[in-house]
Coordinates of N, CA, C and O in Angstrom, one line a residue:
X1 N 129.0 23.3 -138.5 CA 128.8 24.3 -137.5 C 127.3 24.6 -137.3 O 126.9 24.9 -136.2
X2 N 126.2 24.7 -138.9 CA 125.0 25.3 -138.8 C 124.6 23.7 -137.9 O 124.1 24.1 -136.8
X3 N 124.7 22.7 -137.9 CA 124.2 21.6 -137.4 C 124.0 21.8 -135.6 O 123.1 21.6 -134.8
X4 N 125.5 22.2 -135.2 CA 126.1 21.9 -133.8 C 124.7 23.4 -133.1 O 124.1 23.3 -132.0
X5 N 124.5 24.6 -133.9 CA 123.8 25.6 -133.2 C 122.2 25.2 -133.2 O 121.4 25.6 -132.5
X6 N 122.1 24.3 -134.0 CA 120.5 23.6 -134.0 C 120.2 22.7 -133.2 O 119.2 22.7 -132.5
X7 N 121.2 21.8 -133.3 CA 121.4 21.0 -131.7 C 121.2 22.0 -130.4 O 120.5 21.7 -129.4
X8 N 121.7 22.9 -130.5 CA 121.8 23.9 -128.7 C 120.7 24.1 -128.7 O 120.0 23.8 -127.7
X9 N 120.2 24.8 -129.8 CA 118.7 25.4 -129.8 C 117.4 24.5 -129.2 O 116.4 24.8 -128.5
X10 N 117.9 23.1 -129.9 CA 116.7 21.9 -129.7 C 117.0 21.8 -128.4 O 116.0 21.9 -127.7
X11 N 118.1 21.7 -127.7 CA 118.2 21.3 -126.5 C 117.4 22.6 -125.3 O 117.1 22.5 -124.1
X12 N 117.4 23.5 -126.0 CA 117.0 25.1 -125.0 C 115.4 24.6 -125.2 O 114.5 24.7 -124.3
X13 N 115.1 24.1 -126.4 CA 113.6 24.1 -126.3 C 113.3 22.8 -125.3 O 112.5 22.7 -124.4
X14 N 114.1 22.1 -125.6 CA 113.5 20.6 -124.8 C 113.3 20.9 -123.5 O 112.2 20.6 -122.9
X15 N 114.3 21.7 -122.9 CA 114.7 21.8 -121.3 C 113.5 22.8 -121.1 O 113.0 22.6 -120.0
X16 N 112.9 23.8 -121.7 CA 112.1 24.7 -121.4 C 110.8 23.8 -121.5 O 109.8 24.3 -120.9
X17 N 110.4 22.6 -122.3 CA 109.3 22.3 -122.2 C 109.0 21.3 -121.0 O 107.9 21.1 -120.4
X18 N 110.5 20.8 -120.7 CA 110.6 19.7 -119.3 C 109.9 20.7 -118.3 O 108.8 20.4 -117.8
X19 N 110.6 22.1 -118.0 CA 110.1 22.8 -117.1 C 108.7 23.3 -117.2 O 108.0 23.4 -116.2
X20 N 108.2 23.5 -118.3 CA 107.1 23.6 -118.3 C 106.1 22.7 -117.8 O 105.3 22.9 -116.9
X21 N 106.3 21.4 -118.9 CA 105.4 19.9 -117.8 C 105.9 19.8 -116.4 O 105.2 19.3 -115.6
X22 N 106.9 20.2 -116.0 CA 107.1 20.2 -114.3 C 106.5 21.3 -114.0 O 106.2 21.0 -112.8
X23 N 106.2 22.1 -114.2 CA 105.5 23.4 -113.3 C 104.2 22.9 -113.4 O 103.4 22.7 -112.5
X24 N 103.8 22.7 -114.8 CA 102.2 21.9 -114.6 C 101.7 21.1 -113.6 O 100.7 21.3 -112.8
X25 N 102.9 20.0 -113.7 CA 102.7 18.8 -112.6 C 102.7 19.4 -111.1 O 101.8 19.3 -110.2
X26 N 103.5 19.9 -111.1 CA 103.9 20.7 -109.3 C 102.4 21.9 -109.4 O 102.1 22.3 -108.3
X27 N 101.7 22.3 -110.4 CA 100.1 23.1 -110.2 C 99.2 22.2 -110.1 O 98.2 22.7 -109.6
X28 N 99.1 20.7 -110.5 CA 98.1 20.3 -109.9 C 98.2 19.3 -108.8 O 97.3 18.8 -108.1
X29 N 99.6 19.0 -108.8 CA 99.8 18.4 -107.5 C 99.8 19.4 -106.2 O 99.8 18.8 -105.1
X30 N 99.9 20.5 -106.1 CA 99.6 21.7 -105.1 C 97.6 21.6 -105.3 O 96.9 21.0 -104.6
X31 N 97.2 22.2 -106.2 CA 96.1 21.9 -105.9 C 95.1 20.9 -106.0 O 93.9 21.4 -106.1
X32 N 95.3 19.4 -106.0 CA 94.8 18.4 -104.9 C 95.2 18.3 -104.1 O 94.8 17.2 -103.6
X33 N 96.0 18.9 -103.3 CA 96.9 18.7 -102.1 C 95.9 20.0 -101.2 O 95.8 19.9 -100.0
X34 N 95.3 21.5 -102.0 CA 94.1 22.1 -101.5 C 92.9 21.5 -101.4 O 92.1 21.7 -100.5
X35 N 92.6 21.0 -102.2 CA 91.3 20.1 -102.6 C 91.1 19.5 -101.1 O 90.4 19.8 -100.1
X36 N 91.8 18.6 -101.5 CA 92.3 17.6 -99.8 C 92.1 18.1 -98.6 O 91.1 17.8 -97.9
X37 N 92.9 18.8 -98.4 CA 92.5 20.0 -97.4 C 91.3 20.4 -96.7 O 91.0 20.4 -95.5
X38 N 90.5 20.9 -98.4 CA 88.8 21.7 -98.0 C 88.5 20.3 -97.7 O 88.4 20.1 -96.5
X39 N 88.2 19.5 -98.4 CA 87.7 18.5 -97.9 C 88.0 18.1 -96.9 O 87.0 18.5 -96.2
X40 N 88.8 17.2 -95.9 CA 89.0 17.0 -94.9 C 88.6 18.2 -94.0 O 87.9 17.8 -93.1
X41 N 88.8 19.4 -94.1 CA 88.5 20.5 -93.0 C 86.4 20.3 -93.0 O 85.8 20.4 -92.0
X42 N 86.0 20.1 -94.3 CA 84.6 20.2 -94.5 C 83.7 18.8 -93.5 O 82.7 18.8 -92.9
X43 N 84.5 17.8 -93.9 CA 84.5 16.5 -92.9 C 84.6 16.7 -91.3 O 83.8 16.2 -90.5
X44 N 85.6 17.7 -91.0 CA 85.7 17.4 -89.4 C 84.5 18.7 -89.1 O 83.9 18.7 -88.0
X45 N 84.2 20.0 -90.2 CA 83.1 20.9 -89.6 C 81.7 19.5 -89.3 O 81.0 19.4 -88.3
X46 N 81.8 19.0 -90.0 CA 80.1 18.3 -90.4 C 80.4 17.2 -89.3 O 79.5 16.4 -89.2
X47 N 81.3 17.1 -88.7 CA 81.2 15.7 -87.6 C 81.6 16.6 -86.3 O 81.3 16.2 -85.2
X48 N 82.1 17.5 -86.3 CA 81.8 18.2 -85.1 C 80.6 18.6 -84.7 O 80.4 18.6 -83.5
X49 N 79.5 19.1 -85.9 CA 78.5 19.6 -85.9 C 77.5 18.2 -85.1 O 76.8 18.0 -84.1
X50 N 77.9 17.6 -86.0 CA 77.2 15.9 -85.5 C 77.1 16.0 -83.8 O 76.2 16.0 -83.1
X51 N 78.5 16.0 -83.5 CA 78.5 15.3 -82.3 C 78.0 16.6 -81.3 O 77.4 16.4 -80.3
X52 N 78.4 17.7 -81.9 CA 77.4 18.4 -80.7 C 76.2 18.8 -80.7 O 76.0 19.6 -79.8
X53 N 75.0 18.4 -81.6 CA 73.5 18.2 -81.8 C 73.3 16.8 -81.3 O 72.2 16.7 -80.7
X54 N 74.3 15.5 -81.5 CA 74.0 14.4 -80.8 C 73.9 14.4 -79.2 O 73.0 13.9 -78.5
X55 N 75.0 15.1 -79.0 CA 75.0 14.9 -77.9 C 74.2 15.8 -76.6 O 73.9 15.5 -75.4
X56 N 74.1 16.8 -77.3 CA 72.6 17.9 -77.1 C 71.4 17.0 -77.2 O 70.8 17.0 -76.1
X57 N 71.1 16.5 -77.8 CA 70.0 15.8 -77.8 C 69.7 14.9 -77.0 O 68.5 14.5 -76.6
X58 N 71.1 14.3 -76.4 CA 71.4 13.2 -75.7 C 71.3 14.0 -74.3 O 71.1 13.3 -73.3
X59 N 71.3 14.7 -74.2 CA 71.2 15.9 -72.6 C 69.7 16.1 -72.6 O 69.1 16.0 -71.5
X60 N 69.0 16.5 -73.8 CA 67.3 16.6 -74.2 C 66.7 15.3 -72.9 O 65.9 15.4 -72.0
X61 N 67.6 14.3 -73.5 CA 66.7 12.8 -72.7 C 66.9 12.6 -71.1 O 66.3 12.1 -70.2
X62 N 68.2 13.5 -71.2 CA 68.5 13.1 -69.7 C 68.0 14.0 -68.5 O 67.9 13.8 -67.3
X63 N 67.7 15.4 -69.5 CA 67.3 16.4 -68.4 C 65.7 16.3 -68.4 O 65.2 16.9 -67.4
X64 N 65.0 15.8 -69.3 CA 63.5 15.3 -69.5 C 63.2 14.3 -68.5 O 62.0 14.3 -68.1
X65 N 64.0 13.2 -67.9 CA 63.9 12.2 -66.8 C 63.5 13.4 -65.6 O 63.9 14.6 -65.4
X66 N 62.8 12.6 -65.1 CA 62.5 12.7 -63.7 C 63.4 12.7 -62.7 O 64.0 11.7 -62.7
X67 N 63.7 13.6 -61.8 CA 65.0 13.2 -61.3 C 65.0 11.6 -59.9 O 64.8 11.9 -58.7
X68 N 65.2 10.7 -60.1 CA 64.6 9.7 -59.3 C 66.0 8.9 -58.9 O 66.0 8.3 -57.9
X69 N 67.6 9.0 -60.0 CA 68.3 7.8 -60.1 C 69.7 8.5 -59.8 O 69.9 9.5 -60.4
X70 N 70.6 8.0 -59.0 CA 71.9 8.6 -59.2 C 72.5 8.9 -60.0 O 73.2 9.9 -59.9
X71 N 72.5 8.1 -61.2 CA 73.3 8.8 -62.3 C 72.9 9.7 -63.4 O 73.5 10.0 -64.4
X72 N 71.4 10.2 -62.8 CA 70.6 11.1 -64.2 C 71.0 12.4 -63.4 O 70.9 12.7 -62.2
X73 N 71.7 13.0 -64.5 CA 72.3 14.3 -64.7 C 71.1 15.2 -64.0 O 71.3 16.1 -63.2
X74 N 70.0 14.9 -64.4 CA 69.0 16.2 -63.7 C 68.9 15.8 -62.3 O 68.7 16.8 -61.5
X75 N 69.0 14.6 -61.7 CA 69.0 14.4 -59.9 C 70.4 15.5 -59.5 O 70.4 16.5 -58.8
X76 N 71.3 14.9 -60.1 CA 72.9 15.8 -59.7 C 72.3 17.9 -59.4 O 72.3 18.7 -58.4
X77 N 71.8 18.0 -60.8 CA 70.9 19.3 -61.0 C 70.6 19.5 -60.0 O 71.3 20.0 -59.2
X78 N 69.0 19.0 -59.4 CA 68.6 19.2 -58.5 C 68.6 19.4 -57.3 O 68.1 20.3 -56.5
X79 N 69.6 18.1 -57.0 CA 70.3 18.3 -55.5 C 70.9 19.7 -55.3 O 70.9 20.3 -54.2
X80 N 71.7 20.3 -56.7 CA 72.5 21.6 -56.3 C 71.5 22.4 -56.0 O 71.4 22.9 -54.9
X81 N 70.5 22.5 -56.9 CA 69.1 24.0 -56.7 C 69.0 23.0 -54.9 O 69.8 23.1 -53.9
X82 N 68.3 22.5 -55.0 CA 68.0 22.0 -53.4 C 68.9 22.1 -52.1 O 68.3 22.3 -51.0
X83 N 70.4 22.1 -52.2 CA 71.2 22.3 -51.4 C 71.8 24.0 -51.5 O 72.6 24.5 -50.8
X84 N 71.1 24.6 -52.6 CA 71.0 26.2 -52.8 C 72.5 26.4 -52.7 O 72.8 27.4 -52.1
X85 N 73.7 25.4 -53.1 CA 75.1 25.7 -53.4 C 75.2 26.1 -54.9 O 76.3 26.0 -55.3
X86 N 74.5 26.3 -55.6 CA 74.7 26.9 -57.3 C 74.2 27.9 -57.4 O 73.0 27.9 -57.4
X87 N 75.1 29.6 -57.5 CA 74.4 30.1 -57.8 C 73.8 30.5 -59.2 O 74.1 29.9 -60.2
X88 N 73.0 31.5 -59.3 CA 72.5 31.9 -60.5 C 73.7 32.7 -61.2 O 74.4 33.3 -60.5
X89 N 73.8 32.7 -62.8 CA 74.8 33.3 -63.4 C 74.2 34.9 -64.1 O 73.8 35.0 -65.3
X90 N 74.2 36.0 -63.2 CA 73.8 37.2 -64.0 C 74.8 38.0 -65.1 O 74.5 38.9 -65.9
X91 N 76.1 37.4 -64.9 CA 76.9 38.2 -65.6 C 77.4 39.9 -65.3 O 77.6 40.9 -66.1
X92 N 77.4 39.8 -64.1 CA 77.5 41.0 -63.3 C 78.8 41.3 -63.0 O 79.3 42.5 -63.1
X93 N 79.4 40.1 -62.6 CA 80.4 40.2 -62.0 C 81.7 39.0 -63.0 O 81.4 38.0 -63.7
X94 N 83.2 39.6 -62.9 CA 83.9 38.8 -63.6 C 83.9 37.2 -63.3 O 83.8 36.2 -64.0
X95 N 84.1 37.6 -61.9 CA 84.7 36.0 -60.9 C 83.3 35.1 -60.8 O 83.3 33.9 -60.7
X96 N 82.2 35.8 -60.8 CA 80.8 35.0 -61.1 C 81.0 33.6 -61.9 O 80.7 32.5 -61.4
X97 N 81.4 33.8 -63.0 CA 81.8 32.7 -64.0 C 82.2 31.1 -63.5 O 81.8 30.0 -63.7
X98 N 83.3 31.8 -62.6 CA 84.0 30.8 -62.0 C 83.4 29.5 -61.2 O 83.8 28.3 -61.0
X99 N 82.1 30.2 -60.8 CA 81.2 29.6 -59.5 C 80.1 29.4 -59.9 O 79.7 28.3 -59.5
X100 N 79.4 29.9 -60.5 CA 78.3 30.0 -61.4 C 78.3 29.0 -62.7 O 77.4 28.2 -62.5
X101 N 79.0 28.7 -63.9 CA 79.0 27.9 -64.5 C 80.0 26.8 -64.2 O 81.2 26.9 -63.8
X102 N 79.2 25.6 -64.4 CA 80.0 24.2 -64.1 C 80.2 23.6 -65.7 O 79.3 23.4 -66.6
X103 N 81.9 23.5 -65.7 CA 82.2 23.0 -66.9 C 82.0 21.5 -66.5 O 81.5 21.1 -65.5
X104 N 82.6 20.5 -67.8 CA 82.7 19.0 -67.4 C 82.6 18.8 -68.7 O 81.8 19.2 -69.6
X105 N 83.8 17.9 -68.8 CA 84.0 16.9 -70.2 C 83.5 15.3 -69.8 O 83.9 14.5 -68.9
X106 N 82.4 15.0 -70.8 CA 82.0 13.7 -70.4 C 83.0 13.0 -70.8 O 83.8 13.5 -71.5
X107 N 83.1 11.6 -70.3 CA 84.0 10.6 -70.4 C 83.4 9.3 -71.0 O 82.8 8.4 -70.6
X108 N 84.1 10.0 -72.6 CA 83.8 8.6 -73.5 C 85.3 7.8 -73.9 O 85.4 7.3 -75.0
X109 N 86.4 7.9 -73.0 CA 87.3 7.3 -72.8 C 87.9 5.5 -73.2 O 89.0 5.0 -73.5
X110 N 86.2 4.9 -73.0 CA 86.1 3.5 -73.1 C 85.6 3.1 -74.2 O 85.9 1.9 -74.5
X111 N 84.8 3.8 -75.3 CA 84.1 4.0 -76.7 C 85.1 4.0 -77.3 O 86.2 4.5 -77.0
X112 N 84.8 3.1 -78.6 CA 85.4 3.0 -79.8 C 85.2 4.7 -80.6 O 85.8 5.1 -81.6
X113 N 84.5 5.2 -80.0 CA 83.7 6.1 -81.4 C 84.9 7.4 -80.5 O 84.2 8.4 -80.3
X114 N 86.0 7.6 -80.0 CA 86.8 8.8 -79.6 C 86.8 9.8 -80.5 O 86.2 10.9 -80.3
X115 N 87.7 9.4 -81.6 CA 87.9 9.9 -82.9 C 86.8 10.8 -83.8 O 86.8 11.9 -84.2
X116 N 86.0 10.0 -83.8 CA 84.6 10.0 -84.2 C 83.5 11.2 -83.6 O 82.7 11.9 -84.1
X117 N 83.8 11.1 -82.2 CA 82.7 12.0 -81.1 C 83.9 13.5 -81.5 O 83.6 14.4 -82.2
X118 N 85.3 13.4 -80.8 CA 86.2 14.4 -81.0 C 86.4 14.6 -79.6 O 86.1 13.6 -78.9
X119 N 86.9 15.8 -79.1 CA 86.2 16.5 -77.8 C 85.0 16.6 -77.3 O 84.5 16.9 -78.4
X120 N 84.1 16.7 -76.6 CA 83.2 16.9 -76.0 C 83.2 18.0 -74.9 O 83.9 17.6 -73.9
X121 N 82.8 19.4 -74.7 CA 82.9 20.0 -73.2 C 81.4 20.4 -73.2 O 80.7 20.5 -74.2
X122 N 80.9 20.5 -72.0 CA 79.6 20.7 -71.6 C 79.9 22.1 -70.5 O 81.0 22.4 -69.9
X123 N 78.5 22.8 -70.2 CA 78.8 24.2 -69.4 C 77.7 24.5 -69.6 O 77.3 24.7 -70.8
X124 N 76.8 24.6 -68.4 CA 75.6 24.8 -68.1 C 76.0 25.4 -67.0 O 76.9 25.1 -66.2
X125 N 74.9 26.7 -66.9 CA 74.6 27.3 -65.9 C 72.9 28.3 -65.8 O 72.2 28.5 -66.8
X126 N 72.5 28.6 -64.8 CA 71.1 28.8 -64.6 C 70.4 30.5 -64.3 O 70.7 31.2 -63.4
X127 N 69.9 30.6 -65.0 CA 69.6 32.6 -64.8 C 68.1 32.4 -64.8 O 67.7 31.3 -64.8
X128 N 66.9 33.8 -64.9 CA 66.3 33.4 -64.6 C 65.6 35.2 -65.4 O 66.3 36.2 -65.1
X129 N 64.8 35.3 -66.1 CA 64.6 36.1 -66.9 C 63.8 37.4 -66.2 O 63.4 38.3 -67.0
X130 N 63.5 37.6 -65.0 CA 63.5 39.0 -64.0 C 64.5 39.1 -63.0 O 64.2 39.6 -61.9
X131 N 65.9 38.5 -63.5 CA 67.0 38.9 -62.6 C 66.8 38.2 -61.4 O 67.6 38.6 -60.6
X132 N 66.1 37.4 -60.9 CA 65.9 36.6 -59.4 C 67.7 36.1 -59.5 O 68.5 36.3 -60.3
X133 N 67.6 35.5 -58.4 CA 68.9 34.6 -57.9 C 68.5 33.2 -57.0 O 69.2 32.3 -56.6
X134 N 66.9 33.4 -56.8 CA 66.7 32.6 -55.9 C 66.4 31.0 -57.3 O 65.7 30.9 -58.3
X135 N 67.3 30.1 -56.4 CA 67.2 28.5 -57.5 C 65.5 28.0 -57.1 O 65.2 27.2 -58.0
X136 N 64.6 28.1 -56.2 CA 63.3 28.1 -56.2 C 62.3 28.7 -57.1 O 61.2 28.1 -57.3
X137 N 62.4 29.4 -57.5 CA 61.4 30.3 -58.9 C 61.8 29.3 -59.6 O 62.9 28.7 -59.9
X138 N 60.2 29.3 -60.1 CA 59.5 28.6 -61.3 C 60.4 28.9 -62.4 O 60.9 28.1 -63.2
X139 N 60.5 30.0 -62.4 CA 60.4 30.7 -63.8 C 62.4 30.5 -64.5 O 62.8 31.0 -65.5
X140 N 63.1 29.5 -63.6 CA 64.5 29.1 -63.6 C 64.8 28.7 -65.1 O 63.9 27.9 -65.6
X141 N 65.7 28.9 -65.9 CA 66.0 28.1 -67.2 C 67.6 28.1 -66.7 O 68.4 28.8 -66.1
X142 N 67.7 26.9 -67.3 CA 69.1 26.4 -67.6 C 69.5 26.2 -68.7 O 69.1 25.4 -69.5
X143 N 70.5 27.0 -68.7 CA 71.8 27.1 -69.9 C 72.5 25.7 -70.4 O 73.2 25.4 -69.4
X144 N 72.6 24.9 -71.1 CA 73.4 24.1 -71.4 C 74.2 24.3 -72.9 O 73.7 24.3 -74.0
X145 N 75.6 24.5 -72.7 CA 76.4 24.8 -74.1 C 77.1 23.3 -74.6 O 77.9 22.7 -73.9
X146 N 76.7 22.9 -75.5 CA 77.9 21.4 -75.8 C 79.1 22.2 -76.9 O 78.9 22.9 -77.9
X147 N 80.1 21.8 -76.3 CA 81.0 22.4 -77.3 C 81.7 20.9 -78.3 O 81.9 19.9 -77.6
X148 N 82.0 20.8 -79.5 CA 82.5 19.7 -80.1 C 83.5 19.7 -80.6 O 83.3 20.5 -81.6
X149 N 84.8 19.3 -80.7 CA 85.7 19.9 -81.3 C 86.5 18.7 -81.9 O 87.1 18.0 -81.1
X150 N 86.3 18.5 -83.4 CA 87.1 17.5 -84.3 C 88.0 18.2 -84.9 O 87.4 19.1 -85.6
X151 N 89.6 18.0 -85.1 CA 90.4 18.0 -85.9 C 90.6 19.7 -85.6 O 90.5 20.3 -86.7
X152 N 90.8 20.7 -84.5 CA 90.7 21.9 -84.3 C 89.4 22.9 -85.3 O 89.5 24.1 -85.7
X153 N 88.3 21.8 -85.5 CA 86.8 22.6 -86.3 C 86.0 22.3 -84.6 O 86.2 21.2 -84.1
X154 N 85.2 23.3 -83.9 CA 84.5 23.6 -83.8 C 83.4 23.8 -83.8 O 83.1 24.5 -84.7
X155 N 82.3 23.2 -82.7 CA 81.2 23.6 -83.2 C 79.9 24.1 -81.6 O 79.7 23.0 -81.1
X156 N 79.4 24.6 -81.1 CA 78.5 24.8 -80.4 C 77.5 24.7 -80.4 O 77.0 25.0 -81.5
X157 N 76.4 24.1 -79.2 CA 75.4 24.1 -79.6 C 74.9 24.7 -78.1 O 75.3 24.1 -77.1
X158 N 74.1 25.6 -78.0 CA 73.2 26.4 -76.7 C 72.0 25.8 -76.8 O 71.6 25.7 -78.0
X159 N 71.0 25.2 -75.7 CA 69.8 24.8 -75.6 C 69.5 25.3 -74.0 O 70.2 25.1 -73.0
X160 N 68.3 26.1 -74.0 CA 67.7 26.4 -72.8 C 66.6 25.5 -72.4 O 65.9 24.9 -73.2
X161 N 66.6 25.5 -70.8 CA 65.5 24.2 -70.4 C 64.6 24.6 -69.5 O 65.1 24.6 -68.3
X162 N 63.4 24.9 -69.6 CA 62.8 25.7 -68.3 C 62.4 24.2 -67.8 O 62.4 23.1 -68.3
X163 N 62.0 24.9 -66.3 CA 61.3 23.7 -65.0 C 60.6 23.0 -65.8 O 60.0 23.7 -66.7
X164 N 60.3 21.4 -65.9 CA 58.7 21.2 -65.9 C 57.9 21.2 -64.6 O 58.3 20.6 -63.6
X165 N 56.9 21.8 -64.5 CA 56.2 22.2 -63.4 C 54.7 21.4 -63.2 O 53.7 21.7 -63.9
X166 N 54.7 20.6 -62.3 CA 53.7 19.6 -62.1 C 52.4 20.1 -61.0 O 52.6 20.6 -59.9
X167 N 51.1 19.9 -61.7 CA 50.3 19.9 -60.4 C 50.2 19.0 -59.2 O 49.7 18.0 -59.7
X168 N 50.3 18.7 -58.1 CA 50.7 17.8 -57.6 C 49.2 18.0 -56.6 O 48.3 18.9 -56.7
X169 N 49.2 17.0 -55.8 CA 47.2 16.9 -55.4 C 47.7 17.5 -53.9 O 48.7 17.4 -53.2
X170 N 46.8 18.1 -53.8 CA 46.6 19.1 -52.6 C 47.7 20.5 -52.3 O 48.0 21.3 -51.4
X171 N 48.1 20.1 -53.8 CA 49.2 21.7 -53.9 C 48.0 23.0 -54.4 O 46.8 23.0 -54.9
X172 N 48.8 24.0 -53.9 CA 48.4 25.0 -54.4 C 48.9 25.5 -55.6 O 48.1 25.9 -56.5
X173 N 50.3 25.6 -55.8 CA 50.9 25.8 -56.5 C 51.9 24.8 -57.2 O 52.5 24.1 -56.4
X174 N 52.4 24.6 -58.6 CA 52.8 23.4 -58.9 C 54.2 23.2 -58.2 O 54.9 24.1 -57.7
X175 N 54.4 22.1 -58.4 CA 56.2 21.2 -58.6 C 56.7 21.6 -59.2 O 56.5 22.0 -60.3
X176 N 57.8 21.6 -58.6 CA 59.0 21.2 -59.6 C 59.8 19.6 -59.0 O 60.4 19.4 -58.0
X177 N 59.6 18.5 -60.2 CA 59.8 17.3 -60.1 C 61.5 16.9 -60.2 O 61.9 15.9 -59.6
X178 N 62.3 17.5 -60.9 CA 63.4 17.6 -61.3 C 63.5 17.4 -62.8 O 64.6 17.5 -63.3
X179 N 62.6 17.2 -63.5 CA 62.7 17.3 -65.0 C 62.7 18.7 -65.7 O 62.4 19.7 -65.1
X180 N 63.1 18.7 -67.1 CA 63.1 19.8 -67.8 C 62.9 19.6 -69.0 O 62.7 18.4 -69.3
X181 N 62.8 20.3 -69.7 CA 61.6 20.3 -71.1 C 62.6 21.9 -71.9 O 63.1 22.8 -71.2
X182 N 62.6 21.9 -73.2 CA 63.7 22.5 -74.1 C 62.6 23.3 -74.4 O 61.4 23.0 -74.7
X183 N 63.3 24.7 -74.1 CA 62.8 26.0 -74.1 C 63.1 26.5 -75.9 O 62.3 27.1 -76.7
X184 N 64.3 26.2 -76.0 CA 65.0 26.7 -77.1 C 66.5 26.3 -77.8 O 67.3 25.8 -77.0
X185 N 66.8 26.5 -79.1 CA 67.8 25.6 -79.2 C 69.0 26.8 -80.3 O 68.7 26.7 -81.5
X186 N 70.0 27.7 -80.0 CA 70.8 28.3 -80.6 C 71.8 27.1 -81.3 O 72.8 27.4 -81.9

């Protein structure tokens, strides 16, 4: 009989030590399954970041051209200041927004690198640091925000662009050529 209650006993310890190495197991398989996690989440912060300094940068080159070619983003720019259909964004008004900043998602649709870039949105709009409205003053900066979004991480990047302003021969006062030059970079 003393045999059969030593057996029960060994058997309470066995089963309690099984549970034990299973709760172990099940604590560190939950935490590399966090591990995982941070990391992957830390991957898509640092490539979202990527692609919206890339691609900021990539706006640096385009809004620095001269405006001369149909497809450089700064001629498109210009024509709006020129056709005085864009207005300035003072933030005065709610519905302002609506008219005043022009969104646009570039289309890298055909690129291998989708995954890679993430989302892309762009939203630029133009103010003018003594409240003018008029798209003629010199003194015009444009807003450009690249927003980047991999894997729901986020990232922004704000760069301001004032006129570059040219002497041009027999002006009085300079140009504006359609290029722009980076004021600043949030």
């Amino acid at each position: 009989m003393n045999n059969r209650k030593n057996q029960g006993y060994t058997m309470i310890i066995v089963m309690c030590l099984m549970f034990l190495f299973m709760a172990l197991a099940l604590s560190m398989l939950f935490s590399s399954a966090v591990l995982l996690a941070r990391a992957e989440r830390a991957a898509a912060q640092k490539q979202s970041r990527a692609s919206a300094v890339s691609f900021a940068e990539w706006m640096d080159g385009e809004l620095a051209k001269e405006a001369e070619g149909a497809d450089l983003i700064s001629d498109h720019i210009k024509k709006r200041f020129d056709e005085k259909s864009w207005p300035a964004f003072t933030g005065d008004f709610e519905h302002e927004a609506e008219v005043a900043i022009l969104t646009f998602t570039p289309d890298i649709s055909g690129t291998s690198a989708v995954e890679e870039l993430g989302e892309l949105e762009v939203k630029m709009y133009w103010e003018t640091e003594d409240g003018s409205t008029d798209p003629e003053d010199p003194q015009v900066d444009l807003v450009v925000t690249v927003k980047a979004v991999v894997r729901e991480e986020k990232f922004l990047v704000t760069t301001r662009y004032s006129k570059k302003l040219e002497q041009a021969e027999g002006e009085e006062e300079p140009i504006w050529n359609g290029a722009w030059y980076v004021r600043g970079r949030e």
